[in-house]
Coordinates of C-alpha atoms in Angstrom, one line a residue:
M1446 CA 21.4 -6.0 9.1
P1447 CA 21.8 -7.3 12.6
P1448 CA 22.1 -5.0 15.6
Q1449 CA 25.4 -3.6 16.8
A1450 CA 26.0 -4.8 20.3
L1451 CA 27.5 -2.7 23.0
T1452 CA 31.0 -3.7 24.1
V1453 CA 29.8 -3.6 27.7
A1454 CA 26.7 -5.9 27.5
P1455 CA 24.2 -6.0 30.3
T1456 CA 23.2 -9.2 32.0
R1457 CA 20.2 -11.0 30.6
F1458 CA 17.0 -10.1 32.5
G1459 CA 16.0 -13.5 33.7
A1460 CA 14.0 -16.5 32.7
M1461 CA 11.0 -15.7 34.8
L1462 CA 9.7 -13.0 32.5
M1463 CA 11.6 -13.6 29.3
K1464 CA 10.9 -17.3 28.7
P1465 CA 7.1 -16.8 28.6
L1466 CA 7.5 -13.7 26.4
E1467 CA 9.7 -15.7 24.0
A1468 CA 7.3 -18.6 24.0
V1469 CA 4.3 -16.3 23.2
S1470 CA 6.3 -14.5 20.5
A1471 CA 7.2 -17.8 18.8
G1472 CA 3.6 -18.9 19.0
L1473 CA 2.4 -15.6 17.5
L1474 CA 4.8 -16.0 14.6
V1475 CA 3.6 -19.5 13.9
L1476 CA 0.0 -18.2 14.2
I1477 CA 0.6 -15.5 11.7
I1478 CA 2.2 -17.9 9.2
G1479 CA -0.6 -20.4 9.7
L1480 CA -3.3 -17.7 9.2
L1481 CA -1.7 -16.4 6.1
L1482 CA -1.3 -19.9 4.6
L1483 CA -5.0 -20.5 5.4
G1484 CA -5.9 -17.3 3.6
V1485 CA -3.8 -18.2 0.6
V1486 CA -5.2 -21.8 0.3
S1487 CA -8.8 -20.6 0.8
R1488 CA -8.4 -17.8 -1.8
Y1489 CA -6.4 -19.5 -4.5
V1490 CA -7.5 -23.2 -4.1
F1491 CA -11.1 -22.9 -3.0
S1492 CA -11.9 -19.4 -4.3
L1493 CA -13.3 -18.7 -0.9
P1494 CA -11.7 -15.7 0.8
I1495 CA -11.8 -15.7 4.7
V1496 CA -12.5 -12.1 5.6
W1497 CA -11.2 -12.3 9.2
V1498 CA -7.8 -13.7 8.5
D1499 CA -6.0 -10.4 7.8
E1500 CA -7.7 -8.9 10.9
V1501 CA -6.5 -11.6 13.3
A1502 CA -3.1 -11.6 11.7
S1503 CA -2.9 -7.8 12.2
F1504 CA -3.8 -8.3 15.9
A1505 CA -1.0 -10.9 16.3
F1506 CA 1.5 -8.8 14.3
L1507 CA 1.3 -5.8 16.6
W1508 CA 1.7 -8.0 19.6
L1509 CA 4.7 -9.8 17.9
A1510 CA 6.3 -6.4 17.2
M1511 CA 6.1 -5.1 20.8
L1512 CA 7.0 -8.4 22.5
G1513 CA 9.8 -8.8 19.9
S1514 CA 11.1 -5.4 20.7
A1515 CA 11.2 -6.3 24.4
I1516 CA 13.1 -9.5 23.7
A1517 CA 15.5 -7.4 21.6
I1518 CA 16.2 -5.2 24.6
D1519 CA 16.8 -8.3 26.7
R1520 CA 19.2 -9.6 24.2
N1521 CA 20.9 -6.2 23.5
E1522 CA 19.9 -6.6 19.8
H1523 CA 18.4 -3.1 19.0
L1524 CA 20.2 -1.4 16.2
R1525 CA 22.6 1.3 17.5
L1526 CA 25.7 3.2 16.3
T1527 CA 28.8 1.9 18.0
L1528 CA 31.5 3.9 16.2
L1529 CA 32.2 6.3 19.1
L1530 CA 32.0 3.6 21.7
N1531 CA 34.9 1.7 20.0
I1532 CA 37.0 4.9 20.1
V1533 CA 36.6 6.2 23.6
P1534 CA 38.7 4.9 26.5
R1535 CA 37.3 1.9 28.3
P1536 CA 36.5 3.8 31.5
V1537 CA 34.1 6.0 29.6
R1538 CA 32.1 3.1 28.1
G1539 CA 30.3 2.3 31.4
P1540 CA 28.9 5.9 31.8
M1541 CA 28.0 5.9 28.1
Q1542 CA 26.0 2.7 28.6
A1543 CA 24.3 4.1 31.7
F1544 CA 23.3 7.2 29.8
A1545 CA 22.0 5.2 26.8
L1546 CA 19.9 3.0 29.1
L1547 CA 18.5 6.0 31.0
V1548 CA 17.6 7.9 27.8
T1549 CA 15.8 4.8 26.6
A1550 CA 14.0 4.5 29.9
T1551 CA 13.0 8.2 29.8
F1552 CA 11.4 7.8 26.4
L1553 CA 9.5 4.6 27.5
A1554 CA 8.4 6.3 30.8
A1555 CA 7.1 9.3 28.8
M1556 CA 5.2 7.1 26.4
L1557 CA 3.6 4.8 29.0
Q1558 CA 0.6 6.9 30.1
P1559 CA -0.2 8.2 26.6
A1560 CA -0.1 4.6 25.4
I1561 CA -2.6 3.5 28.0
E1562 CA -4.9 6.3 27.1
Y1563 CA -4.6 5.5 23.4
A1564 CA -5.6 1.9 24.1
M1565 CA -8.6 3.0 26.2
E1566 CA -9.7 5.3 23.5
E1567 CA -9.7 2.5 21.0
W1568 CA -12.4 0.7 23.0
Y1569 CA -15.0 2.6 21.1
I1570 CA -13.6 1.5 17.7
H1571 CA -14.7 -2.0 16.6
T1572 CA -13.0 -4.1 14.0
P1573 CA -15.0 -4.6 10.8
A1574 CA -14.8 -8.4 10.5
L1575 CA -14.8 -9.6 14.1
G1576 CA -16.7 -6.7 15.6
I1577 CA -14.5 -6.5 18.8
P1578 CA -12.9 -3.4 20.3
N1579 CA -9.6 -2.4 18.8
T1580 CA -8.3 -2.1 22.3
F1581 CA -7.4 -5.8 22.2
R1582 CA -5.0 -5.1 19.4
V1583 CA -3.4 -1.8 20.5
A1584 CA -3.1 -3.0 24.2
A1585 CA 0.1 -4.5 22.8
I1586 CA 1.7 -1.0 22.8
P1587 CA 1.4 -0.1 26.5
F1588 CA 2.2 -3.7 27.5
G1589 CA 5.3 -3.7 25.3
I1590 CA 6.4 -0.3 26.6
A1591 CA 5.9 -1.3 30.2
T1592 CA 7.9 -4.5 29.7
M1593 CA 10.7 -2.7 27.9
L1594 CA 10.8 -0.1 30.7
V1595 CA 11.1 -2.7 33.4
I1596 CA 13.9 -4.6 31.5
T1597 CA 15.8 -1.3 30.8
L1598 CA 15.6 -0.1 34.4
V1599 CA 16.8 -3.5 35.8
Y1600 CA 19.7 -3.4 33.3
A1601 CA 20.6 0.1 34.3
V1602 CA 20.9 -1.0 38.0
R1603 CA 22.6 -4.3 37.3
S1604 CA 25.1 -3.2 34.6
S1605 CA 26.1 0.3 35.8
T1606 CA 28.1 1.5 38.8
M1607 CA 26.3 3.9 41.1
P1608 CA 28.4 6.9 40.2
A1609 CA 27.8 6.3 36.4
L1610 CA 24.1 5.8 37.0
L1611 CA 23.8 9.0 39.1
G1612 CA 25.9 11.0 36.7
A1613 CA 23.7 9.8 33.7
A1614 CA 20.5 10.6 35.7
A1615 CA 21.8 14.0 36.5
I1616 CA 22.5 14.8 32.9
V1617 CA 19.1 13.6 31.8
A1618 CA 17.3 15.5 34.6
V1619 CA 19.3 18.8 34.0
A1620 CA 18.7 18.6 30.3
G1621 CA 14.9 18.0 30.8
G1622 CA 14.6 20.7 33.4
A1623 CA 16.5 23.2 31.2
F1624 CA 14.3 22.5 28.2
W1625 CA 11.2 22.8 30.4
L1626 CA 12.3 26.2 31.7
L1627 CA 13.2 27.4 28.3
S1628 CA 10.0 26.1 26.7
P1629 CA 8.3 29.5 26.2
A1630 CA 11.5 30.8 24.4
L1631 CA 11.8 27.6 22.4
M1632 CA 8.3 28.0 21.0
G1633 CA 9.3 31.2 19.4
L1634 CA 12.3 29.8 17.5
G1635 CA 10.2 28.1 14.8
N1636 CA 12.0 25.7 12.6
L1637 CA 15.3 26.2 14.5
N1638 CA 13.9 23.7 17.0
I1639 CA 14.3 21.0 14.2
L1640 CA 18.0 21.5 14.4
I1641 CA 18.0 21.5 18.3
F1642 CA 15.8 18.4 18.9
L1643 CA 15.5 16.4 15.7
V1644 CA 19.1 16.8 14.5
A1645 CA 21.4 17.8 17.5
M1646 CA 19.6 15.8 20.2
V1647 CA 19.1 12.7 18.0
G1648 CA 22.7 13.0 16.8
L1649 CA 24.1 13.1 20.4
C1650 CA 21.9 10.2 21.4
L1651 CA 23.2 8.2 18.4
A1652 CA 26.8 9.0 19.3
A1653 CA 26.1 7.9 22.9
T1654 CA 24.9 4.4 21.6
V1655 CA 21.2 5.0 22.4
P1656 CA 19.4 2.5 20.1
I1657 CA 18.3 4.2 16.9
A1658 CA 14.6 3.6 17.5
F1659 CA 14.7 5.3 20.9
C1660 CA 16.9 8.2 19.5
F1661 CA 14.1 9.0 17.1
G1662 CA 11.5 8.6 19.9
I1663 CA 13.2 10.8 22.5
G1664 CA 13.9 13.5 19.9
T1665 CA 10.3 13.5 18.7
V1666 CA 8.8 13.5 22.3
A1667 CA 11.1 16.3 23.4
F1668 CA 10.4 18.3 20.3
L1669 CA 6.6 18.1 20.7
T1670 CA 6.7 18.5 24.5
F1671 CA 8.9 21.6 24.7
T1672 CA 8.2 23.4 21.5
T1673 CA 4.5 22.7 20.7
H1674 CA 1.1 22.1 22.3
V1675 CA 0.7 18.8 20.5
P1676 CA -0.1 15.9 23.0
I1677 CA 2.3 13.0 23.1
F1678 CA -0.8 10.9 22.6
I1679 CA -0.3 11.6 18.9
V1680 CA 3.1 9.9 18.8
V1681 CA 1.5 6.6 20.0
G1682 CA -1.0 6.8 17.1
R1683 CA 1.9 7.4 14.6
M1684 CA 3.8 4.4 16.0
D1685 CA 0.7 2.2 15.7
E1686 CA 0.3 3.3 12.1
G1687 CA 4.0 2.7 11.4
M1688 CA 4.1 -0.9 12.8
S1689 CA 0.6 -2.1 11.7
S1690 CA 0.7 -2.0 7.9
L1691 CA -0.3 -5.4 6.5
I1692 CA 2.4 -5.1 3.9
L1693 CA 5.0 -5.3 6.7
L1694 CA 3.6 -8.8 7.7
S1695 CA 6.1 -10.2 5.3
V1696 CA 9.1 -8.7 7.2
P1697 CA 9.2 -11.3 10.0
I1698 CA 8.4 -14.1 7.6
F1699 CA 11.3 -13.2 5.3
V1700 CA 13.6 -12.8 8.4
L1701 CA 12.6 -16.4 9.3
L1702 CA 13.2 -17.5 5.8
G1703 CA 16.8 -16.2 6.1
C1704 CA 17.2 -18.3 9.3
V1705 CA 15.9 -21.4 7.5
L1706 CA 18.4 -20.7 4.7
D1707 CA 21.3 -20.7 7.2
A1708 CA 20.1 -23.7 9.1
T1709 CA 19.4 -26.0 6.1
G1710 CA 22.5 -25.1 4.1
M1711 CA 20.5 -24.1 1.0
G1712 CA 22.7 -21.1 0.5
K1713 CA 25.9 -23.3 0.6
A1714 CA 24.3 -25.6 -2.1
I1715 CA 24.0 -22.6 -4.4
V1716 CA 27.6 -21.5 -3.7
D1717 CA 28.9 -25.0 -4.4
F1718 CA 27.1 -25.2 -7.7
L1719 CA 28.5 -21.8 -8.9
A1720 CA 32.0 -22.8 -7.8
S1721 CA 31.9 -26.0 -9.8
L1722 CA 30.6 -24.1 -12.8
L1723 CA 32.9 -21.0 -12.8
G1724 CA 35.7 -21.8 -10.4
H1725 CA 38.2 -22.8 -13.1
V1726 CA 38.3 -19.4 -15.0
R1727 CA 40.4 -16.4 -14.1
A1728 CA 38.5 -14.3 -11.6
G1729 CA 36.0 -17.2 -11.5
M1730 CA 35.9 -17.2 -7.7
S1731 CA 35.2 -13.5 -7.7
Y1732 CA 32.3 -14.2 -10.1
V1733 CA 31.1 -17.0 -7.8
L1734 CA 31.2 -14.8 -4.7
L1735 CA 29.3 -12.0 -6.5
G1736 CA 26.8 -14.4 -8.1
S1737 CA 26.3 -16.2 -4.8
L1738 CA 25.5 -13.0 -3.1
F1739 CA 23.1 -12.1 -5.9
L1740 CA 21.2 -15.5 -5.7
V1741 CA 21.4 -16.1 -2.0
S1742 CA 20.0 -12.6 -1.2
G1743 CA 17.0 -13.6 -3.2
I1744 CA 16.2 -16.2 -0.6
S1745 CA 17.3 -14.7 2.7
G1746 CA 16.5 -11.0 2.3
S1747 CA 19.4 -10.2 4.7
K1748 CA 22.8 -8.8 3.9
V1749 CA 24.4 -10.3 7.0
S1750 CA 22.9 -13.8 6.3
D1751 CA 24.2 -13.5 2.7
M1752 CA 27.7 -12.6 3.8
A1753 CA 27.8 -15.2 6.6
T1754 CA 26.7 -17.9 4.1
V1755 CA 29.1 -17.1 1.3
A1756 CA 32.3 -16.1 3.0
P1757 CA 33.2 -19.4 4.8
A1758 CA 32.4 -21.4 1.7
L1759 CA 34.6 -19.4 -0.7
F1760 CA 37.3 -17.6 1.3
P1761 CA 39.7 -20.6 1.9
E1762 CA 39.9 -21.4 -1.9
M1763 CA 40.2 -17.8 -2.8
K1764 CA 43.1 -17.3 -0.4
R1765 CA 44.8 -20.4 -1.9
R1766 CA 44.6 -18.8 -5.3
G1767 CA 46.4 -15.7 -4.0
Y1768 CA 43.6 -13.3 -3.2
K1769 CA 44.6 -10.9 -0.5
H1770 CA 42.4 -10.7 2.6
K1771 CA 41.5 -7.1 2.0
E1772 CA 40.4 -7.9 -1.6
L1773 CA 38.0 -10.6 -0.2
I1774 CA 36.4 -8.1 2.2
A1775 CA 36.1 -5.5 -0.6
L1776 CA 34.3 -8.1 -2.8
L1777 CA 32.1 -9.3 0.1
S1778 CA 30.9 -5.9 1.3
T1779 CA 30.3 -4.3 -2.1
G1780 CA 28.7 -7.5 -3.4
A1781 CA 26.3 -7.5 -0.4
A1782 CA 25.5 -3.8 -1.2
M1783 CA 24.8 -4.7 -4.8
A1784 CA 22.4 -7.6 -3.8
D1785 CA 20.1 -5.6 -1.6
T1786 CA 17.7 -4.8 -4.4
V1787 CA 17.2 -8.5 -5.2
P1788 CA 13.8 -9.7 -3.9
P1789 CA 12.8 -10.5 -1.3
S1790 CA 14.8 -7.5 0.1
I1791 CA 13.3 -6.4 3.4
V1792 CA 14.4 -2.9 2.6
L1793 CA 12.3 -2.9 -0.6
I1794 CA 9.3 -4.1 1.4
V1795 CA 9.6 -1.4 4.0
L1796 CA 10.2 1.2 1.4
G1797 CA 7.1 0.2 -0.5
S1798 CA 5.1 0.4 2.7
V1799 CA 6.2 3.9 3.9
A1800 CA 6.4 5.5 0.4
G1801 CA 3.3 3.9 -1.1
V1802 CA 5.3 2.3 -4.0
S1803 CA 4.2 -1.0 -5.6
I1804 CA 6.0 -3.9 -4.1
A1805 CA 5.6 -5.9 -7.3
G1806 CA 7.2 -3.0 -9.3
L1807 CA 10.1 -2.8 -6.8
F1808 CA 10.7 -6.6 -7.0
T1809 CA 10.7 -6.5 -10.8
S1810 CA 13.0 -3.5 -11.1
G1811 CA 15.3 -4.7 -8.3
F1812 CA 16.5 -7.7 -10.3
V1813 CA 17.5 -5.5 -13.2
I1814 CA 19.3 -2.9 -11.1
A1815 CA 21.2 -5.6 -9.2
M1816 CA 22.3 -7.0 -12.6
V1817 CA 23.7 -3.6 -13.7
L1818 CA 25.7 -3.3 -10.5
L1819 CA 26.8 -6.9 -10.7
V1820 CA 28.2 -6.4 -14.2
G1821 CA 30.2 -3.3 -13.0
L1822 CA 31.7 -5.2 -10.0
A1823 CA 32.5 -8.3 -12.2
V1824 CA 34.4 -6.2 -14.8
L1825 CA 36.5 -4.6 -12.0
A1826 CA 37.0 -8.0 -10.3
R1827 CA 38.3 -9.5 -13.6
W1828 CA 40.8 -6.6 -14.1
R1829 CA 42.1 -6.9 -10.5
A1830 CA 42.4 -10.7 -10.7
R1831 CA 44.9 -10.5 -13.6
G1832 CA 47.6 -11.8 -11.3
E1833 CA 45.6 -14.6 -9.9
S1834 CA 47.5 -17.9 -9.5
M1835 CA 45.7 -20.6 -11.6
S1836 CA 48.3 -23.4 -11.0
G1837 CA 46.6 -26.7 -10.4
V1838 CA 43.1 -25.3 -11.1
R1839 CA 41.1 -27.6 -13.4
C1840 CA 37.6 -27.5 -14.8
A1841 CA 35.2 -29.5 -12.6
P1842 CA 34.0 -32.7 -14.3
L1843 CA 30.5 -32.7 -15.7
S1844 CA 29.4 -35.2 -13.1
T1845 CA 30.4 -32.8 -10.3
I1846 CA 28.6 -29.9 -12.0
W1847 CA 25.5 -32.0 -12.6
G1848 CA 25.5 -33.3 -9.0
T1849 CA 25.9 -29.8 -7.4
M1850 CA 23.2 -28.5 -9.8
V1851 CA 20.7 -31.2 -8.8
I1852 CA 21.4 -30.4 -5.1
A1853 CA 21.1 -26.6 -5.6
A1854 CA 18.1 -26.7 -7.9
P1855 CA 15.4 -26.5 -5.3
A1856 CA 17.2 -23.6 -3.7
L1857 CA 17.9 -21.9 -7.0
V1858 CA 14.2 -21.9 -7.9
L1859 CA 13.1 -19.9 -4.8
P1860 CA 14.4 -16.4 -5.7
F1861 CA 13.0 -16.6 -9.2
L1862 CA 9.7 -17.9 -7.9
I1863 CA 9.4 -15.1 -5.4
R1864 CA 10.2 -12.4 -8.0
S1865 CA 7.9 -13.8 -10.8
V1866 CA 4.9 -14.4 -8.5
V1867 CA 5.0 -11.0 -6.9
G1868 CA 6.1 -9.1 -10.0
G1869 CA 3.4 -10.8 -12.1
G1870 CA 0.7 -9.7 -9.6
I1871 CA -0.3 -13.3 -8.9
A1872 CA 0.1 -12.9 -5.2
T1873 CA 1.3 -10.3 -2.7
A1874 CA 4.7 -10.3 -1.0
T1875 CA 3.1 -11.4 2.2
E1876 CA 1.4 -14.3 0.6
V1877 CA 4.5 -15.4 -1.2
S1878 CA 6.6 -15.1 2.0
T1879 CA 4.5 -17.7 3.7
I1880 CA 4.6 -20.0 0.8
A1881 CA 8.4 -19.5 0.5
V1882 CA 8.9 -20.3 4.2
L1883 CA 6.8 -23.5 4.0
Y1884 CA 8.7 -24.5 0.8
A1885 CA 12.1 -23.9 2.4
I1886 CA 11.2 -25.8 5.5
V1887 CA 9.9 -28.8 3.6
I1888 CA 12.8 -28.8 1.1
G1889 CA 15.2 -28.4 4.0
I1890 CA 13.8 -31.4 5.9
V1891 CA 13.7 -33.6 2.8
L1892 CA 16.9 -32.6 1.0
Y1893 CA 19.2 -30.6 3.2
G1894 CA 19.2 -32.3 6.6
G1895 CA 16.2 -30.7 8.3
I1896 CA 15.8 -28.5 11.4
G1897 CA 15.4 -29.8 14.9
L1898 CA 12.5 -28.6 17.0
R1899 CA 14.8 -26.8 19.5
K1900 CA 16.6 -25.1 16.6
F1901 CA 13.4 -24.1 15.0
Y1902 CA 12.1 -22.6 18.2
D1903 CA 15.3 -20.6 18.6
M1904 CA 14.9 -19.4 15.0
L1905 CA 11.3 -18.2 15.8
V1906 CA 12.5 -16.3 18.9
E1907 CA 15.4 -14.7 17.0
T1908 CA 13.0 -13.7 14.2
A1909 CA 10.7 -12.1 16.8
A1910 CA 13.6 -10.1 18.3
L1911 CA 15.0 -8.9 15.0
S1912 CA 11.5 -8.1 13.7
G1913 CA 10.6 -6.2 16.8
A1914 CA 13.8 -4.1 16.6
I1915 CA 13.0 -3.3 12.9
L1916 CA 9.4 -2.4 13.5
M1917 CA 10.2 -0.2 16.6
I1918 CA 12.4 1.8 14.3
L1919 CA 9.6 2.1 11.8
G1920 CA 7.2 3.3 14.4
T1921 CA 9.4 6.0 16.0
A1922 CA 10.8 7.1 12.6
L1923 CA 7.3 7.6 11.2
A1924 CA 6.4 9.6 14.3
M1925 CA 9.5 11.8 13.8
A1926 CA 8.7 12.2 10.1
W1927 CA 5.1 13.2 11.0
A1928 CA 6.5 15.8 13.4
L1929 CA 8.7 17.2 10.6
T1930 CA 5.8 17.5 8.2
Q1931 CA 3.7 19.4 10.8
T1932 CA 6.3 22.1 11.1
G1933 CA 6.0 22.9 7.4
F1934 CA 9.6 21.8 6.9
A1935 CA 8.5 19.3 4.3
Q1936 CA 6.9 22.0 2.2
K1937 CA 9.9 24.3 2.5
L1938 CA 12.2 21.4 1.6
A1939 CA 10.1 20.6 -1.4
L1940 CA 10.2 24.3 -2.6
F1941 CA 14.0 24.4 -2.2
M1942 CA 14.6 21.1 -4.0
T1943 CA 12.2 21.8 -6.9
G1944 CA 13.8 25.2 -7.4
L1945 CA 17.3 23.7 -7.8
P1946 CA 19.0 24.6 -11.0
G1947 CA 19.3 21.6 -13.2
G1948 CA 15.8 20.2 -12.4
W1949 CA 15.4 16.5 -11.8
I1950 CA 19.1 15.7 -12.4
A1951 CA 20.2 18.1 -9.7
F1952 CA 17.6 16.6 -7.4
M1953 CA 18.9 13.1 -8.2
A1954 CA 22.5 14.2 -7.4
L1955 CA 21.3 15.6 -4.0
T1956 CA 19.4 12.4 -3.3
I1957 CA 22.5 10.3 -3.9
V1958 CA 24.6 12.5 -1.5
V1959 CA 21.8 12.6 1.2
F1960 CA 21.2 8.8 1.2
M1961 CA 24.8 7.9 1.1
L1962 CA 25.5 10.0 4.1
L1963 CA 22.4 8.7 5.9
G1964 CA 23.4 5.1 5.0
C1965 CA 26.7 5.6 6.6
V1966 CA 25.2 6.9 9.9
L1967 CA 21.8 5.3 10.3
E1968 CA 21.9 2.0 8.3
G1969 CA 19.3 1.3 5.8
L1970 CA 15.8 1.0 7.3
P1971 CA 16.0 4.1 9.6
A1972 CA 17.2 6.3 6.8
I1973 CA 14.5 5.1 4.4
V1974 CA 11.6 5.4 6.9
L1975 CA 12.7 8.9 8.1
M1976 CA 13.3 10.4 4.6
A1977 CA 11.1 8.6 2.2
P1978 CA 7.8 10.4 3.2
L1979 CA 9.7 13.7 2.6
M1980 CA 11.6 12.9 -0.6
F1981 CA 9.2 10.8 -2.6
P1982 CA 6.5 13.5 -3.0
I1983 CA 9.2 15.9 -4.3
A1984 CA 10.4 13.3 -6.8
K1985 CA 6.9 12.8 -8.0
S1986 CA 6.4 16.5 -8.5
L1987 CA 9.5 16.5 -10.7
G1988 CA 8.1 13.8 -12.9
I1989 CA 10.4 11.0 -11.5
N1990 CA 9.0 7.5 -11.6
D1991 CA 8.5 6.1 -8.1
V1992 CA 10.2 2.8 -8.8
H1993 CA 13.1 4.5 -10.5
Y1994 CA 13.6 6.8 -7.6
A1995 CA 13.3 4.0 -5.1
M1996 CA 16.2 2.1 -6.9
V1997 CA 18.4 5.2 -6.7
V1998 CA 17.6 5.7 -3.0
V1999 CA 18.2 2.0 -2.0
T2000 CA 21.5 1.8 -4.0
A2001 CA 22.8 5.1 -2.6
M2002 CA 21.9 4.0 0.9
N2003 CA 23.7 0.7 0.5
I2004 CA 26.9 2.3 -0.9
G2005 CA 26.9 4.6 2.2
L2006 CA 26.3 1.5 4.4
M2007 CA 29.5 -0.1 3.1
T2008 CA 31.6 3.1 3.0
P2009 CA 34.4 3.4 5.6
P2010 CA 35.2 4.8 8.0
I2011 CA 31.6 5.0 9.3
G2012 CA 29.6 2.5 7.3
I2013 CA 28.3 -0.2 9.6
G2014 CA 28.1 -2.8 6.9
F2015 CA 31.8 -2.6 6.1
Y2016 CA 32.7 -3.5 9.6
L2017 CA 30.3 -6.4 9.6
A2018 CA 31.9 -7.7 6.5
C2019 CA 35.3 -7.4 8.2
K2020 CA 34.0 -9.3 11.2
I2021 CA 32.6 -12.1 9.2
G2022 CA 35.8 -12.4 7.1
N2023 CA 38.0 -12.0 10.2
V2024 CA 40.0 -9.2 8.7
S2025 CA 41.1 -6.0 10.3
P2026 CA 39.1 -3.0 9.0
D2027 CA 42.4 -1.0 8.7
E2028 CA 43.8 -3.6 6.4
A2029 CA 40.6 -3.9 4.3
M2030 CA 39.8 -0.2 4.0
G2031 CA 42.2 0.6 1.1
A2032 CA 41.0 -2.2 -1.1
V2033 CA 37.3 -1.3 -0.9
W2034 CA 37.4 2.1 -2.6
P2035 CA 37.8 0.9 -6.3
Y2036 CA 34.7 -1.4 -5.8
L2037 CA 32.7 1.4 -4.2
L2038 CA 33.6 3.7 -7.1
A2039 CA 32.4 1.0 -9.5
L2040 CA 29.1 0.9 -7.5
L2041 CA 28.9 4.7 -7.6
A2042 CA 29.4 4.6 -11.4
G2043 CA 26.6 2.1 -11.7
L2044 CA 24.4 4.2 -9.5
I2045 CA 25.0 7.3 -11.7
V2046 CA 24.0 5.3 -14.8
I2047 CA 20.9 4.0 -13.0
A2048 CA 19.9 7.5 -11.9
L2049 CA 20.4 9.1 -15.4
V2050 CA 18.8 6.2 -17.4
P2051 CA 15.3 5.6 -16.0
G2052 CA 14.8 2.7 -18.5
F2053 CA 16.9 0.4 -16.4
S2054 CA 14.4 0.7 -13.6
T2055 CA 11.2 0.9 -15.6
F2056 CA 11.4 -1.1 -18.9
L2057 CA 10.1 -4.3 -17.4
L2058 CA 7.2 -2.6 -15.5

């Protein structure tokens, strides 16, 4: 899901700093892909593992995450909640932006010194393969924080009026001073501080359009500073842990794969083939739209990339057949929600990393779960298309079907290849992602028109920015989750949930409600990273299979993401389809109810999630 930009966007920082950062980030991404390909070839072709490949890739990955996060600030591409911003009067938006920038700068300034100390401490820890100090890797954290701080402060001065800036600074200073004075009293409040700092403060910052990563960060830093004696140094360590998992190496590579999909037209080839095959039957274009989202998501791993590929190719013909604009948005948004469990879903990769669930198991189960939801949506679409105009619609000739199939075949192979290789335990998601990118680039050059060097460079930079935004959320959300566990809140939550009447069924019902609500407000990844460490151990204690629970969590979160009037994904679908949200809102509810019915079936019947494992 791409970031939600502020209506009042700051001016870009300037080429003097950003161009070198972008070039280095693009180079790091190419280096990571090259190293992983080298590892795959040496292991599977020559049976000669190279022990230092993962270590060097880990070094490059953390630097890519921090530099990418800085680029995302420069491009205003960090994920944020913009619902309130679009409601308030225009004169209020400038002060809100100034406040968001100063809160972000406050968090970064608070983290800078601890990050430097953390990097210095790591000098005494040497890497196992290369034998060099770990400082060379973790120095990315203070460097990235310092760079983001400079960019944020420059934006605050450039994009805000002096009264707005002074007012925002006064609010931040007064709040900080009040919490400092009240610190002795706050320490005696116990878990009530969770509501004050990790719920109320984070919620206020979200409403004020502070990027989600920095909402989690400022809430955690304030909580630890004013209510405990835990040093902020610990937060840096948790951020390092959250952003450094080797499993997450596949995230930027699958993001790049989505960019390649868009640039080469591989997704459109799939859409054209399905349209020639099914377009002549009643509700056929609905089937094509849903099927395209199912298959295209297996290549791109991105909901927005899916919707942006499918909508322009299908909407004109669907409108000609009498589909209403609001019906198209309903199909597009709920279809994208359905498809998020199809490998190589970035959400599944992140969930597997933070919750310790098998990626292979998630990929295998995800296909089945998406099929269950697809059937539910298709049945509803057929019923609602009973009045579709079929005048002039003819079955495509076999030559057309054959021609589009030949063109689409190389693209169609990719999602099934990814699932079968990872699900079969032949290779890891990270290894498969590198092979998939290479395959897509080569096929794109040979069959689909290729990618120019300038376009490819822009794709690398965009991948770095989006990956940095995602990984920064992972780092700060894991720090916040760690803070929650240290208070004993996790244990109390576990006792409460395991004691619910109704056992595991009641827990599943509560899970659906919680993740639908979080999906509305936080979008997918933040909700998962924040809650998965708390909820999965409880599910395991109730005897719920990890993969089964993961499917329920991801599906519930995606339904929330597409649920108006708050769900961010719904508004993105409206934007892509160029339809007013007010017009589309009424049509989406039957499809959301169909997804919810499918989710209930998935939750109550574990076999759908586990029978192929």
